[in-house]
mmCIF file of C-alpha atoms in Angstrom:
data_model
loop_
_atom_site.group_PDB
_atom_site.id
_atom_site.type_symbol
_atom_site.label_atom_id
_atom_site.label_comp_id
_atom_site.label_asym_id
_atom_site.label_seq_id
_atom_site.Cartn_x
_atom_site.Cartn_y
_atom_site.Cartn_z
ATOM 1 C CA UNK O 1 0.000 0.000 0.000
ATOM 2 C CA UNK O 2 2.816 2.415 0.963
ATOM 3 C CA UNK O 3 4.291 1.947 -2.367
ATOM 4 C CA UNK O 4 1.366 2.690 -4.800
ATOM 5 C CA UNK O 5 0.824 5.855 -2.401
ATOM 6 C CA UNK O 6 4.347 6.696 -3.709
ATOM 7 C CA UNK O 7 3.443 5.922 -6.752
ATOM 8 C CA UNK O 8 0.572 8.352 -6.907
ATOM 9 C CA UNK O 9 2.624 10.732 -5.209
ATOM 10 C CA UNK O 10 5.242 10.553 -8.311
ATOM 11 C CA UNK O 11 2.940 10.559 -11.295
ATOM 12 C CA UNK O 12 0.987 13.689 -9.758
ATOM 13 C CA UNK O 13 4.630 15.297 -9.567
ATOM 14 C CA UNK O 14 4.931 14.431 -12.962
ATOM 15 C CA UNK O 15 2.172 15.706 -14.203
ATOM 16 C CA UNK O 16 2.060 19.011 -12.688
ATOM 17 C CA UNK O 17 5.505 19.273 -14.179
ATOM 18 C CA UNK O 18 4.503 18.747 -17.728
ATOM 19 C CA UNK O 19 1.047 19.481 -17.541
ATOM 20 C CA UNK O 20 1.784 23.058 -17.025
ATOM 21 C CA UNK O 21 2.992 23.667 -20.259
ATOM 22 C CA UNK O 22 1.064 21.711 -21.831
ATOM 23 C CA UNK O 23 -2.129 23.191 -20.349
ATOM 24 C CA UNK O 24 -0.625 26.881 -21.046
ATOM 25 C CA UNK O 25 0.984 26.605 -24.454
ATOM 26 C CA UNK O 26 4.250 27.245 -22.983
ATOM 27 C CA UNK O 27 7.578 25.526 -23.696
ATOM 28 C CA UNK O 28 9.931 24.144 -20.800
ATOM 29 C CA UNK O 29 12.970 22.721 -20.845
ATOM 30 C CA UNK O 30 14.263 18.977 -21.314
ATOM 31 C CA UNK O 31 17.936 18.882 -20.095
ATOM 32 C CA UNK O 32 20.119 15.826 -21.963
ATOM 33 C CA UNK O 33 23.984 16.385 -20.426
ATOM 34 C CA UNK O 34 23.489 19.904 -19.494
ATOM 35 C CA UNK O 35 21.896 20.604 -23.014
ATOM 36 C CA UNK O 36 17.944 21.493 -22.805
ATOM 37 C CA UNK O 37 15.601 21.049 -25.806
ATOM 38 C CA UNK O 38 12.746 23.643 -25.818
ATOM 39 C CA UNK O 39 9.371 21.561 -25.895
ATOM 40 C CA UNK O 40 6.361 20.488 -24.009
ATOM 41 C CA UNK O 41 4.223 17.206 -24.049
ATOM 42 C CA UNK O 42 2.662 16.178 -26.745
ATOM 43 C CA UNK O 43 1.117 12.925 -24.985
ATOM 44 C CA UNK O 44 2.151 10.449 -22.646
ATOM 45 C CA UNK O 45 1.403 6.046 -22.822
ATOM 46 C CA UNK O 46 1.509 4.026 -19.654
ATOM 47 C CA UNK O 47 1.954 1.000 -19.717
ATOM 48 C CA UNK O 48 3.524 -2.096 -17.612
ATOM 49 C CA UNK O 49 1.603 -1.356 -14.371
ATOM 50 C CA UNK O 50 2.818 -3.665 -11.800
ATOM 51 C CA UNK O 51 -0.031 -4.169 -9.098
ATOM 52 C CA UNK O 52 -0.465 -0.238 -8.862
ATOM 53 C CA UNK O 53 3.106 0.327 -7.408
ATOM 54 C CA UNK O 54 5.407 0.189 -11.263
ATOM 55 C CA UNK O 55 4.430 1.900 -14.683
ATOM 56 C CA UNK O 56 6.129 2.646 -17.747
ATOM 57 C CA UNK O 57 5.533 6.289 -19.259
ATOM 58 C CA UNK O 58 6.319 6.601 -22.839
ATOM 59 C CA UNK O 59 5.904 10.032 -23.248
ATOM 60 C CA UNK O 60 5.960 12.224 -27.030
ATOM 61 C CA UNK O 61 7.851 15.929 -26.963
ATOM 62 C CA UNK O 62 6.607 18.858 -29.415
ATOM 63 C CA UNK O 63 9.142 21.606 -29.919
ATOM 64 C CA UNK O 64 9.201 24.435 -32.017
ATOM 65 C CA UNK O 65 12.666 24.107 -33.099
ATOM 66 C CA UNK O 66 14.783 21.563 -33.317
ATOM 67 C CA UNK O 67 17.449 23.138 -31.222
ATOM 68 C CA UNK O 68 19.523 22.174 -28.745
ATOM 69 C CA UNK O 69 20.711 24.656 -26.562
ATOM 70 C CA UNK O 70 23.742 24.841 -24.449
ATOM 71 C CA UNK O 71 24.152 28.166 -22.401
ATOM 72 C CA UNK O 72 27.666 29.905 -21.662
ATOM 73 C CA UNK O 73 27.987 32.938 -19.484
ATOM 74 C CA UNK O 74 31.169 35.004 -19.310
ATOM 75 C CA UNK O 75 31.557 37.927 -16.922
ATOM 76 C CA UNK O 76 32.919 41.106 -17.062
ATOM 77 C CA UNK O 77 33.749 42.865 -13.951
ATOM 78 C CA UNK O 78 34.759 46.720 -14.055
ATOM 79 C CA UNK O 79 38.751 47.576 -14.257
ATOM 80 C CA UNK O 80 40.143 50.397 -13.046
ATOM 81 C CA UNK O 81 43.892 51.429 -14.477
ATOM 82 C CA UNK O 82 45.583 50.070 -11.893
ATOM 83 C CA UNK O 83 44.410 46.547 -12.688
ATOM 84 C CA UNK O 84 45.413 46.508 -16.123
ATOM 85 C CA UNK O 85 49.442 48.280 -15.791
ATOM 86 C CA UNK O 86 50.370 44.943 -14.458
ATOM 87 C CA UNK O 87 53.024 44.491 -16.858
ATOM 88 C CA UNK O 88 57.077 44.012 -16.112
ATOM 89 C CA UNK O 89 58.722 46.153 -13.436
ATOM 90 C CA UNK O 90 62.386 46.912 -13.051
ATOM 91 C CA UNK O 91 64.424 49.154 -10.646
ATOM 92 C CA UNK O 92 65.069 51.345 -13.236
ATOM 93 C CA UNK O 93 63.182 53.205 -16.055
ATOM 94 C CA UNK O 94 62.668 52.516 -19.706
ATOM 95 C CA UNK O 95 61.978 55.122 -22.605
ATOM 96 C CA UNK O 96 59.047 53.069 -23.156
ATOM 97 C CA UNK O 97 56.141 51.001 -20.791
ATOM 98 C CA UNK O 98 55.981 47.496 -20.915
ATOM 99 C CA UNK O 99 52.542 47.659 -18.898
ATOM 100 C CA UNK O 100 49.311 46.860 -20.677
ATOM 101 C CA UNK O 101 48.163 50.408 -21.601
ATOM 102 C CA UNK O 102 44.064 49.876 -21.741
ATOM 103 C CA UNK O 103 41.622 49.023 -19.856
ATOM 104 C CA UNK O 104 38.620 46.691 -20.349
ATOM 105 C CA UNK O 105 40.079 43.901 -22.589
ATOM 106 C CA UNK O 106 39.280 40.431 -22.327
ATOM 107 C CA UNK O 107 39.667 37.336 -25.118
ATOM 108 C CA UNK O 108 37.267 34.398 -24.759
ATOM 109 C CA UNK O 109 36.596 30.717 -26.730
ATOM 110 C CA UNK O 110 33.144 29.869 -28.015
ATOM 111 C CA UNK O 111 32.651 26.471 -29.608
ATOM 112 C CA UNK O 112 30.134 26.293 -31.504
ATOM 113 C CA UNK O 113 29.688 26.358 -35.453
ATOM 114 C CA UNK O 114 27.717 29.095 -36.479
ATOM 115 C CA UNK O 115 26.477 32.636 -34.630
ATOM 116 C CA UNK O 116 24.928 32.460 -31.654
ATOM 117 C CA UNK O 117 21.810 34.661 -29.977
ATOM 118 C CA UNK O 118 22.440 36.205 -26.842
ATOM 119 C CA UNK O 119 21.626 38.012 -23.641
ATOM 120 C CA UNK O 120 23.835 40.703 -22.447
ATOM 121 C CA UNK O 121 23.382 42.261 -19.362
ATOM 122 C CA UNK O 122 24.681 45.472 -18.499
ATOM 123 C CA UNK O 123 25.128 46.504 -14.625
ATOM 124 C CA UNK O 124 25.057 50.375 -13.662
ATOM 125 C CA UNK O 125 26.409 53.271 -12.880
ATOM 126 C CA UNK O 126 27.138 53.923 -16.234
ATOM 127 C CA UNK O 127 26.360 56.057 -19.220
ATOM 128 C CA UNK O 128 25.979 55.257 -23.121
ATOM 129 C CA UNK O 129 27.604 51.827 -22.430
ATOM 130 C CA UNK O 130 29.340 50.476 -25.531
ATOM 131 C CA UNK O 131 30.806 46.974 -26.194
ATOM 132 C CA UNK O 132 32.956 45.626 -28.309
ATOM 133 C CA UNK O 133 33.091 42.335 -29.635
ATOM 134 C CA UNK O 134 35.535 41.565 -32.139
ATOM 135 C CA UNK O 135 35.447 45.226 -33.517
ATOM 136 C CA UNK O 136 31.783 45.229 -33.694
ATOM 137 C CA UNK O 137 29.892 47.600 -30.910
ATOM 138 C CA UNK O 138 26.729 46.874 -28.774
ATOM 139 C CA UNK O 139 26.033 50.456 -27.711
ATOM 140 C CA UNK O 140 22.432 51.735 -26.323
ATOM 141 C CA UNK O 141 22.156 55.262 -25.062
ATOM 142 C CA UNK O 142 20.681 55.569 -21.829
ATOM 143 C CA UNK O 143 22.039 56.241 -18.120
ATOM 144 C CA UNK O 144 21.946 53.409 -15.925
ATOM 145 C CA UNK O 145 22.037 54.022 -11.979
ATOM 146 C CA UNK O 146 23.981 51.921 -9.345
ATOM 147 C CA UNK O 147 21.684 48.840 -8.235
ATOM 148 C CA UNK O 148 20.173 49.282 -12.411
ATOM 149 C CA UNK O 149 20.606 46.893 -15.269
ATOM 150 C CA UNK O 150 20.173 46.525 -18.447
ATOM 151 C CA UNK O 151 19.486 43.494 -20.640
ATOM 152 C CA UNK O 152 19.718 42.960 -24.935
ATOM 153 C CA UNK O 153 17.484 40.025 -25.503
ATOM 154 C CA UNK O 154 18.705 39.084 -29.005
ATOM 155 C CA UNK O 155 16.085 36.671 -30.122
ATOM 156 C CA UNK O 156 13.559 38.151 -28.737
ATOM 157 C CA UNK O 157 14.943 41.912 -30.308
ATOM 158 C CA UNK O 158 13.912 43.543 -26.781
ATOM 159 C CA UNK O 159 16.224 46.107 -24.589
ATOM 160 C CA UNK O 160 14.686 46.345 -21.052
ATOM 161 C CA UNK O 161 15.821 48.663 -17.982
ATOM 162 C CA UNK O 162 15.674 47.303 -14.924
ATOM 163 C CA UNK O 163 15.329 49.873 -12.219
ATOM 164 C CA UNK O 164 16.170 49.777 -8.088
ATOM 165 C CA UNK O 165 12.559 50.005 -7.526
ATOM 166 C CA UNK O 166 11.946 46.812 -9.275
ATOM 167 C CA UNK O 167 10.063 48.649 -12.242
ATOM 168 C CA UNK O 168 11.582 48.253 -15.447
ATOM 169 C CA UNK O 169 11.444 50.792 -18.810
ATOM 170 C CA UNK O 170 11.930 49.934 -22.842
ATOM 171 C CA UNK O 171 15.133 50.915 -23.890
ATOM 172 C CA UNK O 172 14.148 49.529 -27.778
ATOM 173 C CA UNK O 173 14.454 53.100 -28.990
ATOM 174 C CA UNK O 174 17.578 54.252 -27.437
ATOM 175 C CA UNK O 175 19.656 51.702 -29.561
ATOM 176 C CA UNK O 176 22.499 52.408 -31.857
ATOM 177 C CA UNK O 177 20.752 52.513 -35.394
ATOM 178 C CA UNK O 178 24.331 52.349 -37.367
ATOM 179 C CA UNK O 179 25.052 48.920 -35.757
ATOM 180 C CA UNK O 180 22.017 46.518 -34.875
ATOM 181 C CA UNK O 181 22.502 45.595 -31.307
ATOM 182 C CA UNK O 182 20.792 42.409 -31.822
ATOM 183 C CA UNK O 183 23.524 41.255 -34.396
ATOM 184 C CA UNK O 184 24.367 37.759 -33.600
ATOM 185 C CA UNK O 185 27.711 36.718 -31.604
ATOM 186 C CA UNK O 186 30.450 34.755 -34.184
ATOM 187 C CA UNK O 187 31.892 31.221 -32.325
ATOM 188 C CA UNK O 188 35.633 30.947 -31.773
ATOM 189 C CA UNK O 189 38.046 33.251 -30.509
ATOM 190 C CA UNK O 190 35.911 36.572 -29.311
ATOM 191 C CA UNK O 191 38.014 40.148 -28.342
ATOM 192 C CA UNK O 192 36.148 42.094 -25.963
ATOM 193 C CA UNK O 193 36.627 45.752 -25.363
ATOM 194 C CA UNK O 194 34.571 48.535 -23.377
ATOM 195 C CA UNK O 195 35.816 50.967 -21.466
ATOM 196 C CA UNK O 196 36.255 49.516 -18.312
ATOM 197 C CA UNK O 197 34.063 51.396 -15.794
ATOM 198 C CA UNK O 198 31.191 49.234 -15.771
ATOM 199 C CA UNK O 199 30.631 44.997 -15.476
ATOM 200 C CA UNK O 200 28.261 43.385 -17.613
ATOM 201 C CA UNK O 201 27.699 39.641 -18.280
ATOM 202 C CA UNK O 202 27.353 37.912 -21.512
ATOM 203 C CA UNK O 203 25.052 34.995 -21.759
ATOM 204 C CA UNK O 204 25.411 32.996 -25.206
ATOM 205 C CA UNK O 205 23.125 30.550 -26.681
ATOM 206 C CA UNK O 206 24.995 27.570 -28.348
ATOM 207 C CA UNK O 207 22.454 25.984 -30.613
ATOM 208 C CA UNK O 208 22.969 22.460 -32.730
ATOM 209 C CA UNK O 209 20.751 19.782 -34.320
ATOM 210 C CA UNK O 210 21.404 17.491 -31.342
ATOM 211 C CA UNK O 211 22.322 17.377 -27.531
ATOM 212 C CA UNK O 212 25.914 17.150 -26.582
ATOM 213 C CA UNK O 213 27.021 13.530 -26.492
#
């Protein structure tokens, strides 16, 4: 008896899991080796039951894509000028400065094989924050306060403020027009430059045909 009351227990968990989606036309997330498919159930078969305490669910995803995604996050903290003029010292002086010269620089690896969408979140105080990734800027004009953020949704094209107050503001209009800020990151070797006085973080969205073995 105390196992088909754990049974019960299980396949209610399981269905408020996927049911939710399912009953909301919303997509969650199946996770194979830290990869996650975006799908819901389409229908579920039980089968096998065991005297009410064993089944067998054979269960039928729908997802709008076949993609699956693997996110990376790289962080950005803010440098000041004494971070980055960590270069060679000597007792004595040179005509020229062996010491890094700028500010906000970092190199990163992405593998993957083609562009990838992207969240970047910007943390305040700053003003006009501009990135560069290989060359190419992400720059929205706007003022952000300490304790604001901002975040570039690239698939979903959106730029949203996030005040202290918990309120947030549309930032879509404020975006560099000479450079689409929703341009898609390149894989491989990425140089990032900005100006140093303000931390952001860079989620990427590695998509492929099929999970990660």
């Amino acid at each position: 008896f105390g196992r088909s009351e754990e049974l019960v227990r299980n396949m209610e968990h399981l269905y408020s899991v996927l049911g939710y989606d399912a009953d909301n036309g919303l997509y969650g997330r199946l996770y194979v080796n830290g990869t996650f498919l975006q799908c819901r159930i389409k229908k579920a078969k039980k089968t096998n039951w065991k005297g009410y305490v064993f089944v067998i669910v054979e269960m039928t995803f729908t997802a709008p894509k076949l993609e699956w995604i693997t996110e990376e996050r790289a962080q950005f903290f803010p440098q000041s000028a004494n971070q980055t003029n960590n270069g060679l010292n000597f007792p004595f002086n040179f005509p020229f400065n062996f010491a890094l010269s700028k500010r906000g620089y970092k190199t990163i690896e992405v593998d993957n094989t083609s562009p990838n969408d992207f969240k970047l979140i910007v943390y305040g105080p700053c003003v006009n924050p501009r990135i560069l990734i290989n060359g190419y800027p992400y720059e929205v004009f706007c003022s952000l306060e300490k304790n604001e953020y901002m975040i570039i949704d690239s698939e979903a094209h959106t730029i949203v403020k996030h005040l202290s107050n918990w309120a947030t503001s549309n930032l879509y209009n404020d975006r560099s027009l000479e450079h689409s800020v929703f341009e898609k990151i390149p894989s491989g070797t990425l140089t990032v430059n900005w100006s140093g006085e303000f931390g952001f973080d860079l989620i990427l969205f590695l998509k492929r045909r099929e999970a990660r073995w």
